[in-house]
Short mmCIF file of C-alpha atoms in Angstrom, two decimals:
data_model
loop_
_atom_site.label_atom_id
_atom_site.label_comp_id
_atom_site.label_asym_id
_atom_site.label_seq_id
_atom_site.Cartn_x
_atom_site.Cartn_y
_atom_site.Cartn_z
CA MET A 23 33.32 16.38 128.50
CA SER A 24 29.77 15.84 128.80
CA HIS A 25 29.76 17.41 132.30
CA ILE A 26 30.91 20.68 133.64
CA HIS A 27 34.30 20.81 135.02
CA LEU A 28 33.85 24.42 136.09
CA PRO A 29 35.28 25.72 139.10
CA ASP A 30 33.02 27.38 141.81
CA GLY A 31 31.99 31.11 141.34
CA VAL A 32 32.12 30.94 137.62
CA LEU A 33 28.29 29.99 136.92
CA PRO A 34 25.70 32.40 138.13
CA VAL A 35 24.17 31.57 141.53
CA TRP A 36 20.66 31.32 140.16
CA LEU A 37 21.88 28.59 137.70
CA TRP A 38 23.71 26.27 140.15
CA ALA A 39 20.98 26.80 142.71
CA SER A 40 18.32 25.52 140.31
CA GLY A 41 20.55 22.47 139.58
CA PHE A 42 20.45 21.62 143.06
CA VAL A 43 16.78 22.20 143.61
CA VAL A 44 16.08 19.98 140.50
CA VAL A 45 18.20 17.32 142.00
CA ILE A 46 16.62 17.51 145.40
CA LEU A 47 12.96 17.05 143.77
CA ILE A 48 13.94 14.07 141.73
CA TRP A 49 15.77 12.64 144.82
CA MET A 50 12.53 13.04 146.78
CA ILE A 51 10.43 11.59 143.96
CA LEU A 52 12.77 8.54 143.56
CA LEU A 53 12.77 7.88 147.27
CA ARG A 54 9.03 7.89 147.38
CA VAL A 55 8.59 5.75 144.27
CA MET A 56 11.26 3.17 144.94
CA LYS A 57 10.43 0.22 147.37
CA LYS A 58 12.71 0.82 150.50
CA GLU A 59 13.81 -2.83 150.90
CA GLU A 60 14.60 -2.98 147.10
CA LEU A 61 16.71 0.16 147.46
CA THR A 62 18.36 -1.03 150.56
CA ARG A 63 19.15 -4.53 148.95
CA ARG A 64 20.84 -2.55 145.80
CA LEU A 65 22.69 0.08 147.85
CA PRO A 66 26.06 -2.01 147.90
CA LEU A 67 25.80 -2.47 144.16
CA LEU A 68 25.08 1.28 143.74
CA GLY A 69 28.09 1.96 145.75
CA MET A 70 30.31 -0.41 143.86
CA MET A 71 29.29 1.27 140.52
CA ALA A 72 29.60 4.69 141.77
CA ALA A 73 33.26 3.48 142.70
CA VAL A 74 33.75 2.15 139.25
CA MET A 75 32.91 5.52 137.82
CA VAL A 76 34.79 7.38 140.21
CA LEU A 77 37.89 5.18 139.29
CA GLY A 78 37.14 5.69 135.71
CA ALA A 79 36.99 9.34 136.10
CA SER A 80 40.45 9.39 137.53
CA VAL A 81 42.01 7.84 134.65
CA GLU A 82 42.77 11.15 132.57
CA ILE A 83 43.47 11.37 129.00
CA VAL A 84 45.60 14.42 129.39
CA PRO A 85 45.99 15.86 125.87
CA ILE A 86 42.34 15.98 125.57
CA ALA A 87 41.07 16.57 128.95
CA TYR A 88 39.14 13.46 128.66
CA HIS A 89 38.34 10.67 130.84
CA VAL A 90 35.81 7.74 130.72
CA ASN A 91 32.87 8.18 132.56
CA LEU A 92 31.41 4.56 132.51
CA THR A 93 27.93 6.22 133.12
CA VAL A 94 26.11 4.31 130.21
CA MET A 95 27.71 1.01 131.35
CA SER A 96 26.43 1.81 135.03
CA GLY A 97 23.26 3.02 133.78
CA ILE A 98 22.52 -0.34 131.91
CA LEU A 99 23.66 -2.28 135.13
CA LEU A 100 21.75 -0.27 137.48
CA GLY A 101 18.86 1.00 135.88
CA PRO A 102 17.46 4.53 135.11
CA SER A 103 16.36 5.39 138.50
CA LEU A 104 19.58 3.99 140.70
CA ILE A 105 21.84 5.80 137.98
CA PHE A 106 20.52 8.89 139.35
CA LEU A 107 21.45 8.29 143.04
CA ALA A 108 24.63 6.84 141.76
CA THR A 109 25.90 9.79 139.77
CA PHE A 110 24.93 12.29 142.63
CA VAL A 111 27.26 10.23 144.78
CA VAL A 112 29.89 10.33 142.36
CA ASN A 113 29.65 13.94 141.77
CA VAL A 114 29.93 14.55 145.54
CA ILE A 115 33.07 12.34 145.53
CA LEU A 116 34.79 13.88 142.52
CA ALA A 117 34.04 17.54 143.76
CA LEU A 118 35.90 16.57 147.03
CA PHE A 119 38.81 16.10 144.84
CA GLY A 120 38.49 19.28 142.96
CA HIS A 121 37.11 17.45 139.94
CA GLY A 122 34.50 20.17 139.33
CA GLY A 123 33.39 22.71 141.62
CA ILE A 124 31.07 21.79 144.60
CA THR A 125 28.34 24.37 143.59
CA VAL A 126 27.99 22.60 140.47
CA ILE A 127 27.37 19.05 141.73
CA GLY A 128 23.56 19.50 141.01
CA LEU A 129 24.12 20.48 137.41
CA ASN A 130 26.56 17.88 136.82
CA THR A 131 24.34 15.21 138.41
CA LEU A 132 21.79 16.12 135.97
CA MET A 133 24.27 15.88 132.99
CA PHE A 134 25.54 12.60 134.34
CA SER A 135 21.88 11.16 134.84
CA ILE A 136 20.91 12.12 131.35
CA GLU A 137 23.80 10.29 129.95
CA GLY A 138 23.21 7.10 132.07
CA ALA A 139 19.38 7.09 131.68
CA LEU A 140 19.40 7.83 127.89
CA GLY A 141 22.17 5.35 127.29
CA TYR A 142 20.12 2.58 129.23
CA PHE A 143 16.93 3.37 127.11
CA LEU A 144 18.99 3.82 123.86
CA PHE A 145 20.85 0.60 124.26
CA HIS A 146 17.61 -1.55 124.92
CA LEU A 147 16.19 0.04 121.86
CA PHE A 148 19.12 -0.50 119.55
CA TRP A 149 19.55 -4.09 121.09
CA ARG A 150 16.01 -4.81 119.87
CA LEU A 151 16.47 -3.27 116.47
CA LEU A 152 19.84 -4.60 115.70
CA ARG A 153 20.76 -7.58 118.04
CA ARG A 154 24.40 -6.89 117.90
CA LEU A 155 25.61 -6.08 121.44
CA SER A 156 28.73 -4.13 120.66
CA LEU A 157 26.90 -2.02 117.93
CA ALA A 158 24.18 -1.27 120.23
CA LEU A 159 26.30 -0.42 122.95
CA PHE A 160 28.66 1.98 120.86
CA LEU A 161 25.49 3.76 119.29
CA ALA A 162 23.97 4.03 122.74
CA THR A 163 27.10 5.57 124.23
CA PHE A 164 27.78 7.79 121.48
CA LEU A 165 24.38 9.31 121.24
CA ALA A 166 23.67 9.54 125.15
CA LEU A 167 27.31 11.40 125.30
CA THR A 168 26.45 13.60 122.42
CA VAL A 169 23.12 14.60 124.08
CA ALA A 170 24.70 15.02 127.40
CA THR A 171 27.31 17.52 126.01
CA PHE A 172 24.84 19.50 124.20
CA SER A 173 22.89 20.00 127.37
CA MET A 174 26.17 21.06 129.21
CA ILE A 175 26.80 23.52 126.35
CA GLY A 176 23.19 24.78 126.77
CA VAL A 177 23.66 25.22 130.67
CA VAL A 178 27.16 26.93 130.23
CA SER A 179 25.65 29.42 127.60
CA LEU A 180 22.85 30.26 129.98
CA GLY A 181 25.57 32.00 132.29
CA THR A 182 26.58 34.13 129.17
CA PRO A 183 25.60 37.62 130.90
CA HIS A 184 27.26 36.57 134.05
CA TYR A 185 30.69 35.97 132.33
CA GLU A 186 30.39 39.32 130.80
CA GLU A 187 29.86 40.81 134.15
CA LEU A 188 32.84 38.93 135.47
CA ILE A 189 35.08 40.05 132.48
CA HIS A 190 33.98 43.71 132.75
CA GLN A 191 33.77 43.94 136.52
CA GLU A 192 36.58 46.00 138.04
CA GLU A 193 37.75 47.45 134.89
CA GLY A 194 40.19 50.29 135.51
CA ARG A 195 40.31 49.52 139.13
CA GLY A 196 42.53 47.37 141.32
CA MET A 197 46.10 46.14 140.75
CA ILE A 198 46.07 44.18 137.81
CA GLY A 199 42.47 45.14 136.47
CA PHE A 200 43.89 48.53 136.04
CA GLU A 201 46.56 47.53 133.44
CA PHE A 202 44.03 45.63 131.20
CA GLY A 203 41.30 47.88 131.86
CA LYS A 204 42.87 50.62 130.37
CA GLU A 205 43.59 48.33 127.10
CA LYS A 206 39.96 47.68 126.92
CA GLY A 207 38.77 51.11 127.24
CA GLY A 208 40.36 51.95 123.85
CA HIS A 209 38.10 49.38 122.19
CA GLN A 210 35.12 50.56 123.86
CA LYS A 211 35.54 54.32 122.70
CA GLU A 212 34.81 53.21 119.01
CA GLY A 213 31.01 52.85 119.91
CA VAL A 214 29.04 49.85 120.80
CA PRO A 215 30.82 47.71 123.40
CA GLU A 216 32.72 44.68 122.03
CA LYS A 217 31.21 41.38 123.25
CA GLU A 218 33.76 39.76 125.21
CA VAL A 219 32.29 36.22 125.54
CA ASN A 220 32.93 33.91 122.79
CA LEU A 221 30.59 30.86 123.08
CA LYS A 222 31.16 29.76 119.58
CA ARG A 223 34.93 29.10 120.06
CA PHE A 224 34.04 27.40 123.53
CA ILE A 225 31.73 25.10 121.64
CA ALA A 226 33.99 24.40 118.68
CA ILE A 227 36.52 23.25 121.10
CA ILE A 228 34.18 21.14 123.26
CA LEU A 229 32.51 19.57 120.38
CA SER A 230 35.75 18.73 118.46
CA LEU A 231 37.51 17.36 121.72
CA GLY A 232 34.48 15.60 122.85
CA PHE A 233 33.69 13.86 119.46
CA ILE A 234 37.17 11.96 120.13
CA GLY A 235 35.93 11.18 123.73
CA TRP A 236 32.43 9.96 122.58
CA VAL A 237 34.04 7.56 120.09
CA LEU A 238 36.62 6.44 122.56
CA GLU A 239 34.03 5.90 125.32
CA GLY A 240 31.70 4.45 122.89
CA ILE A 241 34.52 1.64 121.94
CA ILE A 242 35.59 1.15 125.56
CA THR A 243 31.87 0.53 126.76
CA ALA A 244 31.14 -1.79 123.63
CA LEU A 245 34.36 -3.80 124.76
CA ILE A 246 33.60 -3.91 128.33
CA ALA A 247 29.83 -5.04 127.67
CA ARG A 248 31.33 -7.85 125.25
CA TYR A 249 33.56 -8.91 128.09
CA ILE A 250 30.93 -9.01 130.72
CA HIS A 251 28.56 -10.69 128.12
CA ARG A 252 30.97 -13.49 127.81
CA LEU A 253 31.46 -14.07 131.47
CA ARG A 254 28.33 -12.85 133.15
CA PRO A 255 25.38 -12.36 130.58
CA ASP A 256 22.76 -12.17 133.36
CA LEU A 257 24.15 -8.82 134.58
CA LEU A 258 23.04 -7.20 131.11
CA ARG A 259 19.62 -8.82 131.55
CA LEU A 260 19.13 -9.31 127.79
CA GLU A 261 17.50 -12.95 127.71
CA LYS A 262 14.13 -11.55 128.43
CA GLU A 263 14.33 -9.40 125.27
CA SER A 264 15.78 -12.18 123.15
CA ARG A 265 12.59 -14.20 123.59
CA MET B 3 42.35 8.64 142.71
CA ILE B 4 45.34 6.25 143.63
CA GLN B 5 46.09 8.94 146.08
CA LEU B 6 42.81 8.16 148.09
CA SER B 7 44.38 5.73 150.38
CA TYR B 8 47.45 8.06 151.12
CA LEU B 9 44.93 10.96 151.90
CA ASP B 10 43.06 8.73 154.10
CA TYR B 11 46.44 7.83 155.90
CA LEU B 12 47.31 11.42 156.20
CA ALA B 13 44.02 12.41 157.73
CA VAL B 14 43.95 9.53 160.38
CA GLU B 15 47.71 9.74 161.32
CA GLY B 16 48.28 13.51 161.10
CA LYS B 17 48.85 15.72 164.35
CA SER B 18 48.66 19.20 163.49
CA PHE B 19 46.10 21.58 164.93
CA LEU B 20 43.95 21.44 161.83
CA HIS B 21 43.84 17.53 162.28
CA ARG B 22 42.69 18.01 166.06
CA LEU B 23 39.97 20.46 164.98
CA SER B 24 36.46 19.03 164.87
CA PRO B 25 35.13 18.05 161.62
CA LYS B 26 32.20 20.14 161.98
CA LEU B 27 34.11 23.45 162.31
CA LYS B 28 36.36 22.47 159.25
CA ILE B 29 33.36 21.71 157.02
CA ILE B 30 31.79 25.21 158.26
CA GLY B 31 35.08 26.55 157.30
CA MET B 32 35.11 24.95 154.00
CA ILE B 33 31.60 26.37 153.48
CA PHE B 34 33.13 30.12 154.08
CA VAL B 35 35.92 29.52 151.64
CA LEU B 36 33.17 28.32 149.05
CA PHE B 37 31.06 31.42 149.89
CA ALA B 38 34.37 33.56 149.56
CA ILE B 39 35.05 31.79 146.03
CA VAL B 40 31.45 32.49 144.73
CA THR B 41 31.18 36.17 145.96
CA VAL B 42 34.49 37.59 145.64
CA ARG B 43 35.34 38.99 142.32
CA ASN B 44 38.61 40.76 142.66
CA LEU B 45 41.90 39.57 142.12
CA PRO B 46 43.45 40.66 145.39
CA GLY B 47 40.73 39.27 147.43
CA LEU B 48 41.07 35.89 145.80
CA PHE B 49 44.80 35.96 145.94
CA LEU B 50 44.86 36.72 149.78
CA LEU B 51 42.36 33.79 150.34
CA TYR B 52 44.76 31.59 148.37
CA ILE B 53 47.70 32.51 150.31
CA PHE B 54 45.73 31.89 153.48
CA LEU B 55 44.86 28.38 152.51
CA LEU B 56 48.55 27.74 151.40
CA CYS B 57 49.59 29.09 154.84
CA LEU B 58 47.00 26.44 156.38
CA TYR B 59 48.44 23.97 154.11
CA PHE B 60 51.97 24.18 155.32
CA ILE B 61 50.95 24.83 158.95
CA ALA B 62 49.03 21.37 158.81
CA ARG B 63 52.22 19.76 157.59
CA VAL B 64 50.40 18.22 154.55
CA PRO B 65 53.03 16.62 152.38
CA MET B 66 54.16 18.22 148.97
CA ARG B 67 53.51 14.88 147.39
CA ILE B 68 49.70 16.00 147.62
CA PHE B 69 49.95 19.30 146.17
CA PRO B 70 49.65 18.40 142.60
CA LEU B 71 46.24 17.33 143.53
CA THR B 72 45.36 21.00 144.04
CA LEU B 73 46.44 22.01 140.67
CA TYR B 74 44.96 19.00 138.76
CA PRO B 75 41.55 21.14 138.43
CA LEU B 76 43.47 23.71 136.42
CA ILE B 77 43.37 21.12 133.32
CA PHE B 78 39.64 21.75 132.80
CA ALA B 79 39.82 25.25 133.82
CA VAL B 80 41.97 25.90 130.69
CA LEU B 81 39.03 24.78 128.47
CA PHE B 82 36.72 27.43 130.08
CA ILE B 83 39.13 30.22 129.03
CA PHE B 84 38.08 29.91 125.53
CA VAL B 85 34.79 31.45 126.60
CA SER B 86 36.69 34.89 126.97
CA GLN B 87 38.85 36.76 124.71
CA PHE B 88 41.80 35.65 126.74
CA GLN B 89 41.71 38.66 129.08
CA ILE B 90 44.28 38.10 131.58
CA ARG B 91 42.32 39.45 134.31
CA PHE B 92 39.56 36.71 133.43
CA ILE B 93 41.85 33.90 133.28
CA LEU B 94 43.44 34.99 136.59
CA LEU B 95 40.11 35.02 138.27
CA VAL B 96 39.00 31.72 136.97
CA PHE B 97 42.43 30.09 137.83
CA LEU B 98 42.44 31.58 141.38
CA LYS B 99 38.91 30.44 141.86
CA VAL B 100 39.86 26.94 140.64
CA LEU B 101 43.08 27.00 143.03
CA CYS B 102 41.20 28.36 146.03
CA GLY B 103 38.42 25.57 145.62
CA SER B 104 40.80 22.44 145.03
CA THR B 105 43.19 23.70 147.93
CA GLY B 106 40.46 24.02 150.42
CA VAL B 107 38.98 20.74 149.62
CA VAL B 108 42.18 18.90 149.65
CA LEU B 109 43.13 20.50 152.89
CA LEU B 110 39.94 19.43 154.24
CA LEU B 111 40.57 15.56 152.86
CA ALA B 112 44.23 15.72 154.16
CA THR B 113 43.20 16.59 157.85
CA THR B 114 39.72 14.83 158.23
CA PRO B 115 38.91 11.22 157.59
CA TYR B 116 36.26 10.50 155.17
CA PRO B 117 33.96 8.95 157.73
CA SER B 118 34.20 11.85 159.87
CA ILE B 119 32.89 14.05 157.00
CA PHE B 120 30.28 11.55 156.21
CA SER B 121 28.90 11.59 159.69
CA VAL B 122 28.57 15.44 159.72
CA LEU B 123 26.79 15.25 156.48
CA GLY B 124 24.69 12.55 157.83
CA LYS B 125 23.02 15.14 160.14
CA VAL B 126 21.85 17.21 157.54
CA LEU B 127 21.38 14.90 154.52
CA PRO B 128 19.13 11.67 153.98
CA SER B 129 20.34 8.52 155.44
CA THR B 130 20.10 6.85 152.12
CA PHE B 131 22.48 9.37 150.47
CA VAL B 132 25.03 9.01 153.48
CA MET B 133 24.84 5.21 153.26
CA ALA B 134 25.52 5.54 149.41
CA LEU B 135 28.46 7.78 150.21
CA PHE B 136 29.87 5.35 152.69
CA LEU B 137 29.46 2.26 150.70
CA THR B 138 31.03 4.01 147.73
CA TYR B 139 34.07 4.99 149.91
CA ARG B 140 34.56 1.43 150.94
CA SER B 141 33.90 0.13 147.29
CA VAL B 142 36.72 2.48 146.02
CA PHE B 143 39.17 0.81 148.31
CA ILE B 144 38.15 -2.65 147.39
CA LEU B 145 38.29 -1.82 143.67
CA LEU B 146 41.81 -0.07 144.03
CA THR B 147 42.99 -3.61 145.15
CA VAL B 148 41.66 -5.41 142.23
CA LEU B 149 42.76 -2.64 139.76
CA GLU B 150 46.04 -2.76 141.07
CA GLU B 151 46.45 -6.56 140.83
CA THR B 152 44.90 -6.31 137.29
CA GLN B 153 47.13 -3.75 136.27
CA HIS B 154 50.29 -5.78 137.27
CA ALA B 155 48.88 -8.66 135.43
CA LEU B 156 48.54 -6.72 132.32
CA TYR B 157 51.82 -5.07 132.30
CA LEU B 158 53.63 -8.44 133.20
CA ARG B 159 51.86 -9.94 130.19
CA GLY B 160 52.45 -6.84 128.00
CA GLY B 161 48.98 -6.04 127.67
CA VAL B 162 49.44 -2.27 127.12
CA GLN B 163 51.71 -1.36 124.43
CA TRP B 164 51.50 2.07 122.31
CA LYS B 165 52.68 -0.04 119.25
CA HIS B 166 49.30 -2.19 119.39
CA PRO B 167 46.72 0.54 120.10
CA TRP B 168 43.68 -1.74 119.26
CA ARG B 169 44.91 -4.65 121.43
CA SER B 170 45.69 -2.36 124.39
CA LEU B 171 42.27 -0.63 124.16
CA THR B 172 40.63 -4.15 124.07
CA ASN B 173 42.81 -5.16 127.28
CA ILE B 174 42.16 -2.02 129.04
CA SER B 175 38.36 -2.41 128.50
CA ASN B 176 38.51 -6.17 129.54
CA ALA B 177 40.44 -4.97 132.69
CA PHE B 178 37.27 -2.59 133.41
CA GLY B 179 34.82 -5.29 132.57
CA HIS B 180 37.14 -7.40 135.12
CA LEU B 181 36.69 -4.69 137.82
CA ILE B 182 33.10 -4.20 137.11
CA ILE B 183 32.50 -8.10 137.37
CA LYS B 184 34.68 -8.54 140.80
CA GLY B 185 33.05 -5.29 142.01
CA ILE B 186 29.26 -6.79 141.62
CA ASP B 187 30.55 -10.00 143.08
CA ALA B 188 31.99 -8.19 146.10
CA SER B 189 28.75 -6.00 146.48
CA GLU B 190 26.83 -9.12 147.01
CA LYS B 191 28.88 -10.44 149.28
CA MET B 192 29.03 -7.05 151.21
CA TYR B 193 25.19 -6.77 151.47
CA GLU B 194 24.96 -10.55 152.76
CA SER B 195 27.60 -9.69 155.52
CA MET B 196 25.82 -6.41 156.18
CA VAL B 197 22.44 -8.23 156.66
CA LEU B 198 24.34 -10.85 159.04
CA ARG B 199 25.29 -8.01 161.09
CA GLY B 200 21.86 -6.60 161.31
CA PHE B 201 21.82 -4.07 158.68
CA LYS B 202 18.46 -2.45 158.06
CA GLY B 203 19.15 0.42 155.87
CA LYS B 204 21.21 2.54 157.98
CA VAL B 205 24.65 2.84 159.41
CA HIS B 206 25.35 4.30 162.89
CA HIS B 207 28.37 6.16 163.46
CA ARG B 208 30.46 5.83 166.78
CA ARG B 209 30.98 9.42 168.35
CA GLU B 210 34.54 10.07 168.71
#
């Protein structure tokens, strides 16, 4: 829910193009800042966690159109810089399966990265404050997903003039547009043209479905972390902070 | 995603003209399809594009078993419909854009092996990124095997039952945890074996 499942051609070009520009800039900065040997050494781990996210995204909870992202879990295991690279790879692969458009890969990468990086920082903050693994992870996941969903809503709302344009385009022209264009013409005669884009309804639906998803993902992430902590506590790197 | 291995099999074993076409040309074709999706805003134009892609789908003899993959993104497109006042024209426009995009992509994947797509991308994208794509692709297959084994074990022991949602959720989460641990172990082994074979941060592709 926290990323854009929009098809290609729905968002305005300037919006998705700026998504790509920002992602490329961040990539360039990260590749310069990170040590090459370190990056090469961790590439297989990055690939594996990206694969886990891809598999998580393929398990669909159809009634609410939700799937687990596992971005927060991956963010904790990979760290805030590698999660950015991983989410880009995940979005490319998901787009190749029609899971979100190809043109929105840049924007989706930003949403996913917000989720992963914020989840990482929030988890470490809550762990220091609460010292309870499950609770810290649940809260971190819930909040990270909430913020990512709101940023997704923000991005979608930036395209409002473009959606209006898409709705009104070809009114009264074309085979199908003609029939419905006539109906709309009736409304517009009365004066001020009616606003056709209803973002409030979209936001209400996304937030209500999203809430179920945030809780579900929060619980699943907390349970996964509990399992990992039981078997391989070293992966979560909590010892340093415990001292 | 379980279809991934089947798609890969189709791409490698297929014998149609689209399978034989160079991956570079197919990627250029996909870029044209994307360009059309972004720029075309009338229903007849998009409808024609969809029909053209469907014709290619059948000419390339891609099995119908894969066809539902092209419809899958419609689940998410339905959410976006709520932005509008349910104008039929807008709904059809969004649905056709979704269908054109997903059909084009499935067609590309079912007729071109992933490594060929990545090697074409490697000519324009940084090697680190292409390397990460390759490793993710490889890892998906490794994890799919682990996932299938874990799924069998879960079902055989009655691990997922709607009557016991909390227990089922715990078991599913444990399965994901198991998948992650196995995946991390496998990634360490993979790195060691790559270094043994002389890996220095780049994978070289054989030209075919």
